[in-house]
Short mmCIF file of C-alpha atoms in Angstrom, two decimals:
data_model
loop_
_atom_site.label_atom_id
_atom_site.label_comp_id
_atom_site.label_asym_id
_atom_site.label_seq_id
_atom_site.Cartn_x
_atom_site.Cartn_y
_atom_site.Cartn_z
CA MET A 1 189.38 29.42 26.30
CA ALA A 2 190.77 31.81 23.82
CA SER A 3 188.97 33.48 20.64
CA ASN A 4 190.50 32.66 17.15
CA ARG A 5 191.98 36.77 17.07
CA SER A 6 193.53 36.29 20.83
CA VAL A 7 195.07 33.13 19.43
CA ARG A 8 196.44 35.21 16.38
CA ARG A 9 197.68 37.83 18.39
CA ALA A 10 199.06 35.57 20.68
CA GLN A 11 200.99 33.71 17.61
CA GLU A 12 202.92 36.89 16.24
CA PRO A 13 206.45 36.55 17.46
CA VAL A 14 207.72 39.28 19.47
CA THR A 15 210.37 41.55 18.13
CA TYR A 16 213.09 43.13 19.87
CA THR A 17 215.02 46.29 18.57
CA CYS A 18 218.72 46.67 19.02
CA ALA A 19 219.63 49.59 21.59
CA LEU A 20 222.51 50.54 19.39
CA CYS A 21 221.52 50.06 16.09
CA ASP A 22 218.08 50.11 15.90
CA SER A 23 218.18 46.90 13.93
CA GLU A 24 215.19 44.04 14.87
CA ASP A 25 217.21 41.30 12.66
CA GLY A 26 218.98 39.06 15.46
CA VAL A 27 218.38 40.91 18.51
CA ARG A 28 219.64 38.31 21.05
CA TRP A 29 221.57 39.33 23.61
CA TYR A 30 221.11 41.91 26.53
CA CYS A 31 223.62 43.51 28.74
CA ASN A 32 222.35 43.47 32.27
CA ASP A 33 224.77 45.93 33.13
CA CYS A 34 224.01 48.53 30.52
CA GLN A 35 220.28 47.13 30.64
CA GLU A 36 220.17 46.87 26.76
CA ASN A 37 218.88 44.87 23.68
CA LEU A 38 221.69 44.05 21.11
CA CYS A 39 222.22 42.43 18.04
CA ASP A 40 224.89 40.05 16.40
CA ARG A 41 227.04 42.63 15.39
CA CYS A 42 226.52 45.25 18.16
CA LYS A 43 226.99 42.71 21.00
CA GLU A 44 230.53 42.09 19.47
CA THR A 45 231.13 45.85 19.52
CA HIS A 46 230.23 46.16 23.25
CA THR A 47 231.90 43.11 24.34
CA ARG A 48 235.31 44.97 22.91
CA GLY A 49 234.88 47.88 23.56
CA LYS A 50 237.19 49.46 26.80
CA LYS A 51 234.67 50.30 29.13
CA THR A 52 231.93 47.71 28.54
CA LYS A 53 234.28 44.30 27.86
CA ASN A 54 233.73 42.87 30.81
CA ASP A 55 229.96 43.62 31.13
CA ASP A 56 227.81 40.59 31.76
CA VAL A 57 226.15 39.88 28.20
CA VAL A 58 223.63 37.00 28.47
CA SER A 59 221.21 35.38 25.91
CA ILE A 60 217.98 37.74 26.06
CA GLY A 61 216.09 34.86 27.14
CA LYS A 62 217.94 34.98 30.23
CA ALA A 63 218.15 38.84 31.00
CA ASN A 64 218.17 40.40 34.45
CA ARG A 65 216.16 43.67 33.49
CA HIS A 66 215.27 46.08 36.34
CA CYS A 67 212.99 48.22 35.37
CA ASP A 68 211.85 46.89 31.98
CA LYS A 69 209.18 44.22 31.11
CA PRO A 70 210.46 40.47 32.41
CA VAL A 71 211.80 38.33 29.08
CA PRO A 72 210.51 34.88 28.42
CA GLU A 73 212.44 32.07 28.02
CA VAL A 74 213.22 30.50 24.99
CA CYS A 75 211.15 27.81 23.76
CA LYS A 76 212.79 24.46 24.46
CA LEU A 77 210.43 22.47 22.37
CA HIS A 78 210.36 25.36 19.60
CA PRO A 79 213.96 27.00 19.04
CA GLY A 80 213.88 30.81 18.13
CA LYS A 81 210.88 30.84 20.02
CA LEU A 82 209.85 32.57 23.40
CA CYS A 83 207.60 31.40 25.63
CA ASP A 84 205.60 34.61 26.11
CA LEU A 85 202.25 32.45 26.65
CA TYR A 86 200.83 30.58 29.41
CA CYS A 87 198.46 27.84 29.52
CA SER A 88 196.22 27.94 32.82
CA ASP A 89 195.46 24.67 32.56
CA CYS A 90 198.63 23.20 32.10
CA ASN A 91 200.38 25.48 34.05
CA LEU A 92 202.70 26.03 31.58
CA LEU A 93 204.74 28.89 29.86
CA ILE A 94 204.44 28.38 26.05
CA CYS A 95 205.48 29.35 22.65
CA SER A 96 202.84 30.48 19.91
CA MET A 97 203.82 27.23 18.17
CA CYS A 98 202.96 25.18 21.45
CA LEU A 99 199.89 27.06 21.54
CA SER A 100 198.95 25.99 18.06
CA LYS A 101 199.96 22.91 18.47
CA THR A 102 198.86 21.47 21.73
CA HIS A 103 196.99 23.74 23.73
CA LYS A 104 194.63 25.31 21.30
CA HIS A 105 191.66 24.46 23.41
CA HIS A 106 192.88 25.68 26.62
CA ASN A 107 192.46 28.71 28.87
CA TRP A 108 195.75 31.06 28.09
CA LYS A 109 197.18 34.01 29.49
CA HIS A 110 199.74 36.45 27.96
CA PHE A 111 203.22 35.75 29.43
CA GLU A 112 203.83 39.56 31.33
CA GLU A 113 199.44 39.12 32.71
CA GLU A 114 200.39 36.13 34.57
CA PHE A 115 204.11 36.66 35.27
CA SER A 116 202.78 40.20 37.71
CA ILE A 117 200.31 37.56 38.97
CA LYS A 118 203.04 35.16 39.82
CA GLN A 119 205.18 37.79 41.40
CA GLN A 120 202.58 38.56 44.00
CA HIS A 121 202.53 34.81 44.76
CA LEU A 122 205.72 34.76 45.18
CA LYS A 123 205.64 38.15 47.57
CA GLU A 124 202.86 36.30 49.61
CA HIS A 125 205.04 33.35 49.35
CA MET A 126 208.07 35.21 50.53
CA THR A 127 205.67 36.77 53.20
CA ALA A 128 204.20 33.70 54.36
CA ILE A 129 207.76 31.71 54.51
CA SER A 130 209.33 34.58 56.57
CA VAL A 131 206.27 34.02 59.01
CA LYS A 132 206.83 30.73 59.10
CA ILE A 133 210.65 31.19 60.06
CA GLU A 134 209.70 33.40 62.43
CA HIS A 135 207.27 30.65 64.31
CA PHE A 136 210.05 28.00 64.13
CA LYS A 137 212.77 30.81 65.24
CA ASN A 138 210.18 30.99 68.45
CA GLU A 139 209.64 27.77 68.55
CA THR A 140 213.22 26.88 68.68
CA SER A 141 214.02 29.32 71.34
CA GLU A 142 211.19 28.02 73.27
CA ARG A 143 212.30 25.12 72.77
CA HIS A 144 215.80 26.01 74.52
CA ARG A 145 213.85 27.91 77.30
CA VAL A 146 211.64 24.53 78.21
CA ASN A 147 215.13 22.33 78.20
CA GLU A 148 216.67 24.67 80.17
CA GLY A 149 214.22 24.73 82.57
CA PHE A 150 213.90 20.96 82.42
CA ASN A 151 217.94 20.83 83.16
CA ASP A 152 217.74 22.99 85.95
CA ASN A 153 214.91 20.86 87.31
CA ILE A 154 216.98 17.40 86.55
CA ASP A 155 219.81 18.85 88.61
CA THR A 156 217.81 20.53 91.25
CA MET A 157 216.40 16.74 92.31
CA ARG A 158 219.42 15.31 91.29
CA LYS A 159 220.81 17.56 94.52
CA GLU A 160 218.04 16.57 96.43
CA VAL A 161 218.50 12.77 95.62
CA ASN A 162 222.61 13.35 96.54
CA SER A 163 221.12 14.96 99.95
CA GLN A 164 218.93 12.74 100.60
CA ARG A 165 221.43 9.69 99.92
CA THR A 166 224.01 11.84 102.34
CA LYS A 167 221.11 12.24 105.04
CA LEU A 168 220.14 8.10 104.42
CA LYS A 169 223.66 7.55 104.74
CA ALA A 170 224.76 9.53 107.35
CA GLU A 171 221.79 7.38 109.49
CA VAL A 172 223.08 4.46 108.75
CA ASP A 173 226.22 5.32 109.98
CA TYR A 174 225.08 6.64 112.62
CA ILE A 175 222.91 3.36 113.89
CA ALA A 176 225.78 1.32 112.87
CA ASP A 177 228.33 3.43 115.03
CA ALA A 178 226.40 3.15 117.61
CA ILE A 179 226.07 -0.48 117.57
CA LEU A 180 229.71 -0.66 117.34
CA ALA A 181 230.55 1.74 120.19
CA GLU A 182 228.24 -0.61 122.14
CA LEU A 183 230.42 -3.53 120.94
CA SER A 184 233.40 -2.00 121.94
CA SER A 185 232.39 -0.78 125.30
CA LEU A 186 231.21 -4.81 126.32
CA GLU A 187 234.43 -5.90 125.00
CA LYS A 188 236.36 -3.22 127.48
CA GLU A 189 233.93 -4.51 130.04
CA GLU A 190 234.61 -8.43 129.66
CA SER A 191 238.53 -7.42 128.99
CA THR A 192 238.28 -5.92 132.48
CA MET A 193 236.47 -8.39 134.00
CA HIS A 194 238.73 -10.97 132.37
CA LYS A 195 241.76 -9.27 133.88
CA LYS A 196 240.52 -9.37 137.49
CA ASP A 197 239.05 -12.63 137.61
CA CYS A 198 242.39 -13.96 136.12
CA GLN A 199 244.54 -12.25 138.78
CA ARG A 200 241.98 -13.56 141.58
CA SER A 201 242.52 -17.08 140.43
CA GLU A 202 246.15 -16.40 139.82
CA LYS A 203 246.47 -15.03 143.62
CA LYS A 204 244.86 -18.02 145.31
CA VAL A 205 247.11 -20.16 143.33
CA GLU A 206 249.71 -18.59 144.84
CA GLU A 207 248.24 -18.59 148.19
CA LEU A 208 247.51 -22.10 147.87
CA THR A 209 251.04 -22.75 146.61
CA ARG A 210 252.62 -21.56 150.03
CA LEU A 211 250.53 -23.60 151.99
CA LEU A 212 251.19 -26.44 149.92
CA GLN A 213 255.19 -25.70 150.35
CA GLN A 214 254.69 -25.00 154.30
CA ALA A 215 252.83 -28.61 154.37
CA VAL A 216 255.85 -30.36 152.79
CA MET A 217 257.93 -28.68 155.00
CA THR A 218 256.27 -29.00 158.11
CA ASN A 219 258.71 -31.92 160.49
CA THR A 220 257.44 -34.82 161.73
CA SER A 221 257.35 -33.23 165.32
CA SER A 222 253.72 -33.80 167.03
CA ILE A 223 253.61 -29.90 167.67
CA SER A 224 254.59 -28.70 164.37
CA LEU A 225 252.42 -31.39 162.66
CA PHE A 226 249.36 -30.58 164.62
CA GLU A 227 249.65 -27.02 164.36
CA THR A 228 249.90 -26.47 160.46
CA GLU A 229 247.00 -29.35 160.07
CA ARG A 230 245.22 -26.85 162.79
CA SER A 231 245.41 -24.19 160.57
CA LEU A 232 245.23 -25.58 157.13
CA ARG A 233 241.65 -27.13 158.27
CA THR A 234 240.63 -23.27 158.89
CA THR A 235 242.03 -22.01 155.76
CA LEU A 236 241.09 -24.43 153.33
CA PRO A 237 237.37 -23.58 153.21
CA LEU A 238 238.12 -20.36 152.17
CA TYR A 239 239.78 -21.82 148.53
CA ASP A 240 235.85 -23.06 147.58
CA VAL A 241 236.48 -24.85 144.50
CA ASN A 242 232.52 -25.63 144.59
CA VAL A 243 231.50 -22.08 143.53
CA ILE A 244 230.11 -21.74 139.56
CA TYR A 245 232.16 -19.68 137.30
CA VAL A 246 229.19 -17.60 135.69
CA SER A 247 230.72 -16.80 131.93
CA PRO A 248 229.85 -13.56 130.76
CA LYS A 249 226.63 -13.38 128.51
CA GLN A 250 227.68 -13.95 124.41
CA PRO A 251 225.77 -10.95 122.63
CA SER A 252 224.03 -11.79 119.46
CA PHE A 253 223.67 -8.82 116.38
CA ASP A 254 220.08 -10.29 114.72
CA THR A 255 221.10 -8.83 111.37
CA GLY A 256 218.15 -6.98 109.69
CA SER A 257 216.59 -7.67 106.20
CA ILE A 258 217.22 -4.74 103.48
CA ASP A 259 213.61 -3.75 102.84
CA ARG A 260 214.10 -2.48 99.47
CA ALA A 261 210.22 -0.70 99.73
CA LEU A 262 211.00 1.37 102.66
CA LEU A 263 214.25 2.45 101.90
CA THR A 264 212.60 3.85 98.60
CA GLU A 265 209.92 5.33 100.59
CA MET A 266 212.92 6.73 102.95
CA LEU A 267 214.64 8.07 100.41
CA GLY A 268 212.30 9.18 97.96
CA GLU A 269 211.00 8.39 94.45
CA LEU A 270 210.89 9.99 91.00
CA HIS A 271 207.89 10.29 89.97
CA HIS A 272 207.33 10.91 85.87
CA LYS A 273 203.60 12.53 85.79
CA THR A 274 202.62 12.13 82.00
CA ASP A 275 199.21 13.83 81.13
CA ILE A 276 197.79 11.72 78.74
CA ASP A 277 194.94 13.43 75.99
CA SER A 278 193.17 11.03 74.06
CA LYS A 279 193.26 13.92 71.60
CA HIS A 280 196.63 13.93 71.44
CA VAL A 281 197.56 10.12 71.16
CA GLN A 282 198.71 9.14 67.65
CA ARG A 283 198.62 5.76 65.92
CA LEU A 284 202.06 5.20 64.26
CA SER A 285 200.69 2.13 62.46
CA LYS A 286 198.28 -0.36 62.27
CA PHE A 287 198.94 -3.63 60.66
CA THR A 288 196.80 -7.36 61.29
CA VAL A 289 199.19 -10.41 61.18
CA THR A 290 198.58 -13.18 58.44
CA GLN A 291 196.42 -15.64 61.10
CA GLN A 292 194.24 -12.91 61.93
CA ASN A 293 193.06 -14.18 64.88
CA GLN A 294 193.14 -12.55 68.25
CA ILE A 295 196.00 -11.36 69.97
CA ASN A 296 196.80 -13.04 72.83
CA GLY A 297 199.84 -11.57 74.13
CA ILE A 298 202.54 -8.59 73.27
CA CYS A 299 206.06 -8.26 74.61
CA PRO A 300 207.90 -5.12 73.34
CA VAL A 301 211.79 -6.10 73.24
CA ASP A 302 212.76 -2.20 71.92
CA ASP A 303 210.99 0.78 70.16
CA SER A 304 210.22 -1.17 67.06
CA HIS A 305 209.64 -4.72 67.40
CA ALA A 306 207.54 -6.85 69.86
CA TRP A 307 206.97 -10.79 69.81
CA LEU A 308 203.67 -11.39 69.85
CA SER A 309 201.34 -14.49 70.91
CA ILE A 310 197.98 -15.33 68.53
CA HIS A 311 195.40 -17.66 69.26
CA GLN A 312 195.45 -21.06 67.92
CA PHE A 313 199.06 -20.52 66.82
CA LYS A 314 201.77 -22.69 67.66
CA SER A 315 204.45 -20.24 67.15
CA LEU A 316 205.75 -16.85 68.53
CA VAL A 317 205.86 -14.00 66.45
CA LEU A 318 208.57 -10.96 66.05
CA VAL A 319 207.27 -8.45 63.94
CA ASN A 320 208.30 -4.66 63.23
CA LYS A 321 205.74 -1.77 64.12
CA GLU A 322 205.05 -1.93 60.52
CA GLY A 323 204.25 -5.58 60.84
CA VAL A 324 206.13 -7.14 58.80
CA ALA A 325 207.39 -10.71 60.19
CA THR A 326 211.32 -10.77 60.78
CA GLU A 327 210.95 -13.78 63.14
CA THR A 328 208.64 -17.10 63.62
CA VAL A 329 209.74 -19.68 66.27
CA LYS A 330 207.62 -22.27 66.13
CA LEU A 331 206.23 -24.46 68.90
CA ASP A 332 204.88 -27.96 70.04
CA PHE A 333 201.81 -26.04 71.58
CA CYS A 334 199.85 -22.62 71.18
CA PRO A 335 201.39 -19.83 73.49
CA PHE A 336 198.97 -18.23 75.58
CA MET A 337 200.83 -15.51 77.81
CA ILE A 338 204.21 -14.35 77.45
CA THR A 339 206.87 -12.49 79.00
CA MET A 340 210.72 -11.05 78.51
CA VAL A 341 213.36 -12.49 80.87
CA GLY A 342 215.66 -9.80 80.30
CA THR A 343 216.51 -9.98 76.49
CA THR A 344 217.71 -13.58 76.51
CA ASP A 345 214.70 -15.49 77.01
CA ILE A 346 210.83 -15.80 76.98
CA LEU A 347 208.53 -17.62 79.78
CA MET A 348 205.00 -18.66 78.81
CA THR A 349 202.13 -20.44 79.25
CA SER A 350 199.86 -22.24 76.78
CA ASP A 351 196.84 -22.56 75.10
CA PRO A 352 194.90 -24.54 75.79
CA ILE A 353 195.67 -23.98 79.68
CA SER A 354 197.31 -26.16 81.58
CA THR A 355 199.84 -26.83 84.67
CA PHE A 356 202.94 -25.98 82.80
CA VAL A 357 205.18 -22.84 82.27
CA TYR A 358 207.10 -23.01 79.57
CA LYS A 359 211.09 -21.15 78.47
CA LEU A 360 211.94 -20.45 75.27
CA SER A 361 215.80 -19.37 74.92
CA LEU A 362 216.03 -16.73 71.69
CA HIS A 363 219.79 -17.96 71.71
CA ASN A 364 219.04 -21.47 70.53
CA LYS A 365 215.46 -21.32 70.30
CA GLN A 366 215.14 -24.45 72.19
CA VAL A 367 212.15 -24.61 74.65
CA THR A 368 212.02 -26.54 77.85
CA THR A 369 209.61 -26.85 80.46
CA PHE A 370 210.47 -24.28 83.41
CA ALA A 371 207.82 -25.71 85.81
CA ASP A 372 204.97 -27.78 86.84
CA ILE A 373 202.84 -25.49 89.00
CA ARG A 374 200.21 -28.56 89.41
CA PRO A 375 197.39 -28.65 91.06
CA HIS A 376 197.10 -25.18 89.81
CA ASP A 377 196.46 -24.35 86.31
CA ALA A 378 199.25 -21.48 84.62
CA TRP A 379 197.51 -18.62 83.36
CA ASP A 380 198.86 -15.42 83.18
CA ILE A 381 202.88 -14.75 83.89
CA SER A 382 205.21 -11.48 85.15
CA ILE A 383 208.17 -10.84 86.67
CA ASN A 384 209.40 -8.47 89.57
CA GLU A 385 212.45 -6.41 90.33
CA LYS A 386 214.21 -9.30 91.86
CA ASP A 387 213.48 -11.90 89.12
CA GLU A 388 210.76 -13.47 90.94
CA VAL A 389 208.16 -15.41 88.34
CA PHE A 390 204.68 -14.57 89.22
CA VAL A 391 202.10 -16.85 87.77
CA SER A 392 198.61 -16.46 88.23
CA THR A 393 196.04 -19.49 88.24
CA ALA A 394 192.74 -18.24 87.77
CA THR A 395 191.98 -18.41 91.32
CA PRO A 396 192.57 -16.46 94.54
CA ASP A 397 196.06 -17.55 94.34
CA ILE A 398 199.32 -16.52 92.68
CA VAL A 399 202.28 -19.06 92.61
CA VAL A 400 205.83 -17.26 92.88
CA LEU A 401 208.81 -18.94 91.66
CA ASN A 402 212.53 -18.08 91.67
CA GLN A 403 214.78 -18.05 87.98
CA SER A 404 215.05 -21.95 88.32
CA GLY A 405 211.43 -22.51 87.81
CA THR A 406 211.20 -23.74 91.72
CA LEU A 407 208.12 -22.50 94.08
CA VAL A 408 209.24 -20.14 97.07
CA ARG A 409 205.54 -19.07 97.98
CA LYS A 410 202.35 -18.47 97.20
CA VAL A 411 200.13 -14.98 97.22
CA SER A 412 196.53 -15.05 97.90
CA ILE A 413 194.57 -11.81 97.69
CA GLY A 414 191.01 -12.06 98.76
CA SER A 415 188.46 -14.51 97.30
CA GLU A 416 188.10 -13.70 93.90
CA THR A 417 189.35 -14.88 90.47
CA ILE A 418 192.23 -13.52 89.23
CA ARG A 419 193.26 -13.74 85.60
CA TYR A 420 196.19 -10.91 84.40
CA ILE A 421 198.73 -9.63 86.69
CA VAL A 422 201.76 -7.72 86.10
CA CYS A 423 204.92 -6.74 88.44
CA LEU A 424 205.44 -2.41 89.04
CA SER A 425 208.23 -1.48 90.65
CA SER A 426 208.69 -1.28 94.68
CA LEU A 427 207.45 -4.93 94.94
CA ARG A 428 204.41 -4.36 94.07
CA LEU A 429 202.10 -6.02 91.67
CA CYS A 430 198.69 -5.01 89.76
CA VAL A 431 195.93 -7.49 89.37
CA VAL A 432 193.09 -7.87 87.43
CA GLN A 433 190.04 -9.58 89.79
CA GLU A 434 186.99 -11.09 88.26
CA ILE A 435 184.07 -10.69 90.45
CA GLY A 436 181.97 -13.80 90.59
CA GLU A 437 182.00 -15.45 87.76
CA SER A 438 181.00 -12.58 85.12
CA LEU A 439 183.89 -11.71 82.29
CA THR A 440 182.60 -8.53 82.30
CA GLU A 441 182.47 -7.68 86.14
CA ARG A 442 186.41 -7.14 86.72
CA ASN A 443 188.31 -4.65 89.20
CA ILE A 444 192.02 -3.68 89.43
CA LYS A 445 193.90 -4.02 92.51
CA ILE A 446 197.05 -2.97 93.54
CA THR A 447 198.88 -4.91 96.67
CA ASP A 448 202.38 -5.23 98.02
CA GLU A 449 204.51 -8.42 97.46
CA SER A 450 202.72 -10.31 100.39
CA GLY A 451 199.47 -9.60 98.86
CA THR A 452 198.36 -6.82 101.30
CA VAL A 453 195.45 -4.31 98.83
CA ILE A 454 196.86 -0.90 98.83
CA GLN A 455 194.56 0.27 95.68
CA THR A 456 191.74 -0.46 94.10
CA TRP A 457 190.10 0.65 90.93
CA THR A 458 186.85 -0.26 90.24
CA GLY A 459 186.06 2.18 86.38
CA ASP A 460 186.13 5.83 88.21
CA LEU A 461 187.72 8.03 85.14
CA ASN A 462 189.55 11.24 85.72
CA ASN A 463 186.91 13.27 83.68
CA GLY A 464 184.11 12.15 86.45
CA LYS A 465 182.51 9.30 84.80
CA LYS A 466 182.35 5.97 85.82
CA VAL A 467 183.10 2.77 83.44
CA GLY A 468 180.22 0.21 84.37
CA SER A 469 180.74 -3.25 83.08
CA MET A 470 184.47 -4.08 82.20
CA ASN A 471 185.85 -6.80 80.51
CA LEU A 472 189.98 -6.34 81.15
CA TRP A 473 192.02 -8.28 79.37
CA LYS A 474 196.31 -8.75 79.13
CA MET A 475 197.78 -5.22 80.51
CA SER A 476 201.24 -3.68 81.14
CA CYS A 477 202.86 -1.02 82.30
CA ASP A 478 205.33 1.77 81.70
CA LYS A 479 208.78 2.24 83.40
CA TYR A 480 206.75 4.97 85.39
CA ASP A 481 203.72 2.38 86.76
CA GLY A 482 201.26 3.79 84.74
CA VAL A 483 199.57 0.41 84.46
CA PHE A 484 197.65 0.22 80.92
CA VAL A 485 194.56 -2.00 80.57
CA PRO A 486 192.66 -2.95 77.71
CA ASP A 487 188.95 -3.20 78.04
CA ILE A 488 187.09 -5.82 75.47
CA SER A 489 183.54 -4.66 76.30
CA ASN A 490 183.97 -0.81 75.90
CA ASN A 491 186.75 -0.94 72.68
CA GLN A 492 189.19 1.08 75.16
CA VAL A 493 192.35 1.24 76.91
CA TYR A 494 192.30 2.45 80.68
CA VAL A 495 195.83 4.21 82.01
CA LEU A 496 195.97 3.83 86.03
CA PRO A 497 198.68 6.63 86.79
CA ARG A 498 200.41 5.37 89.80
CA ASP A 499 199.41 8.22 92.14
CA GLY A 500 195.91 7.93 91.53
CA LYS A 501 192.22 6.00 91.58
CA GLN A 502 191.52 7.53 88.12
CA ALA A 503 192.28 6.15 84.96
CA VAL A 504 192.47 8.18 81.65
CA CYS A 505 190.77 6.69 78.33
CA LEU A 506 193.85 6.27 76.23
CA LEU A 507 191.14 6.14 72.73
CA ASP A 508 188.85 7.70 71.21
CA GLN A 509 186.57 6.77 68.29
CA ARG A 510 188.93 8.33 65.46
CA HIS A 511 191.78 5.54 66.37
CA GLY A 512 189.25 2.87 65.15
CA VAL A 513 190.42 0.35 67.81
CA VAL A 514 187.70 -2.66 68.21
CA LYS A 515 188.22 -5.24 71.20
CA PRO A 516 191.57 -5.13 72.18
CA THR A 517 192.73 -8.22 73.96
CA ALA A 518 196.51 -7.09 75.06
CA VAL A 519 198.51 -4.15 75.68
CA GLY A 520 202.67 -3.95 75.79
CA VAL A 521 204.60 -0.56 75.82
CA ASP A 522 207.78 -0.57 74.55
CA THR A 523 211.13 1.22 75.21
CA CYS A 524 210.09 4.79 73.95
CA GLY A 525 206.23 4.53 75.67
CA ASN A 526 205.07 4.00 72.90
CA VAL A 527 201.57 1.35 73.55
CA TRP A 528 201.34 -1.52 71.25
CA ILE A 529 197.20 -2.50 71.21
CA GLY A 530 196.55 -6.04 69.92
CA CYS A 531 192.78 -6.72 69.22
CA ASN A 532 190.52 -9.32 68.58
CA ASP A 533 190.62 -9.75 64.68
CA GLY A 534 194.38 -10.17 65.05
CA SER A 535 195.25 -6.31 64.19
CA VAL A 536 198.03 -4.32 66.21
CA HIS A 537 197.81 -0.72 66.22
CA VAL A 538 201.18 1.35 67.60
CA MET A 539 200.29 4.54 69.89
CA ARG A 540 202.46 7.26 70.51
CA LEU A 541 201.11 9.30 73.38
#
């Protein structure tokens, strides 16, 4: 705090002397070109002089001094007073009147003293700005380099894809051409045989016709008649009509089925391997639905909205990333598991579990019964690339329906209960299988469309550890077939990559996710995690 003596010294008015007449009266002007103070009278003279009439003359508070001390601004509260003091408490330039009235008991400094400090700070800030500019320039340059490398890699892969396509087409063309050539050969062979057979028959017709004419022309003399009859008796057996004609065997062509999985394997697959590190996972938002009940299902529709099914709530709710409900569709039952049919419909099972699968048309908000799979109960639901609907039944059996809701087949996987399912690309299926009757003893199996197990995950992590008891719930997958599985027992979401048997932990303690029950991945790869308490976390990887 300033002393009384310092305050009195600060309250003394600052005076300036005119550079031309040495007067201290009315010195309110400054010539930036001449670097001189001017009184009112000399300012008029200065602006009329031949050499100085175009000089930059400003009020002394706006002076741009090069070598002299800085000039304070004129106080806006007290005209005629200069802000030649600085209040450290208020971080404010003040005049002597401000000091005596408002800032009397504050810590303050003289303007020149604080000005030099601020100048030094300004230089430091400018240096920091320059460093940051250089950093972001380098970052931009590096980003350009990475982008160029990325695009080069895409171009290389594009060439490889087209090369594989050309090779695959060439092989298909080779096989088809070989079959067509064989058909042409068979056609030519048949044509030759046809011509020979017809010529042989036509020749016999001609010969027999001549014999018939000869018999008709035979006269009634005994000698002629006997000779003709004897000749025909010898000749006619040579034209045996009881010989069975054998038609050429008709060829057949068995059309092969298009095995997309095999074709994909032959052409090659694109793998977008994303290294997931829980330390780099960022929470975009967290919200709690009004009902505060367990989230049963999450179905993202784009990068900012998702449909939610909520325990014991007879509605489907469309929310944005901030948790604002933009639409609510009331139902006659509580929805359980949900899945999107393109962008037009939602298929769902019910809570409590029943044998029915329901369909909600988003166009008119009408709900119809899509299928009745009795004697099975409808548990979880998912759709594959062929638009087939897979329904788990809390048994080893999975019911497969077409888009009309008609049962087309069943898939059985082992002998254990299957709770949750998600369809992957290449007509593969991922299931959560329950070991015995224990809710905390579950594993994941990835199968082909017939139910043959390709891969099993029992809790192995990429850090060398193994998860013990797991209570795995409603999972989801991204467009690269990474499977996201919530574990309500361990407050964790595991990410099982397409090409590995070791999962990655998505979350750590700082994310604060407790008892996750459902996961959905949106079009941008953001992960929506619904929890037992009705909270939803939206995470960016």
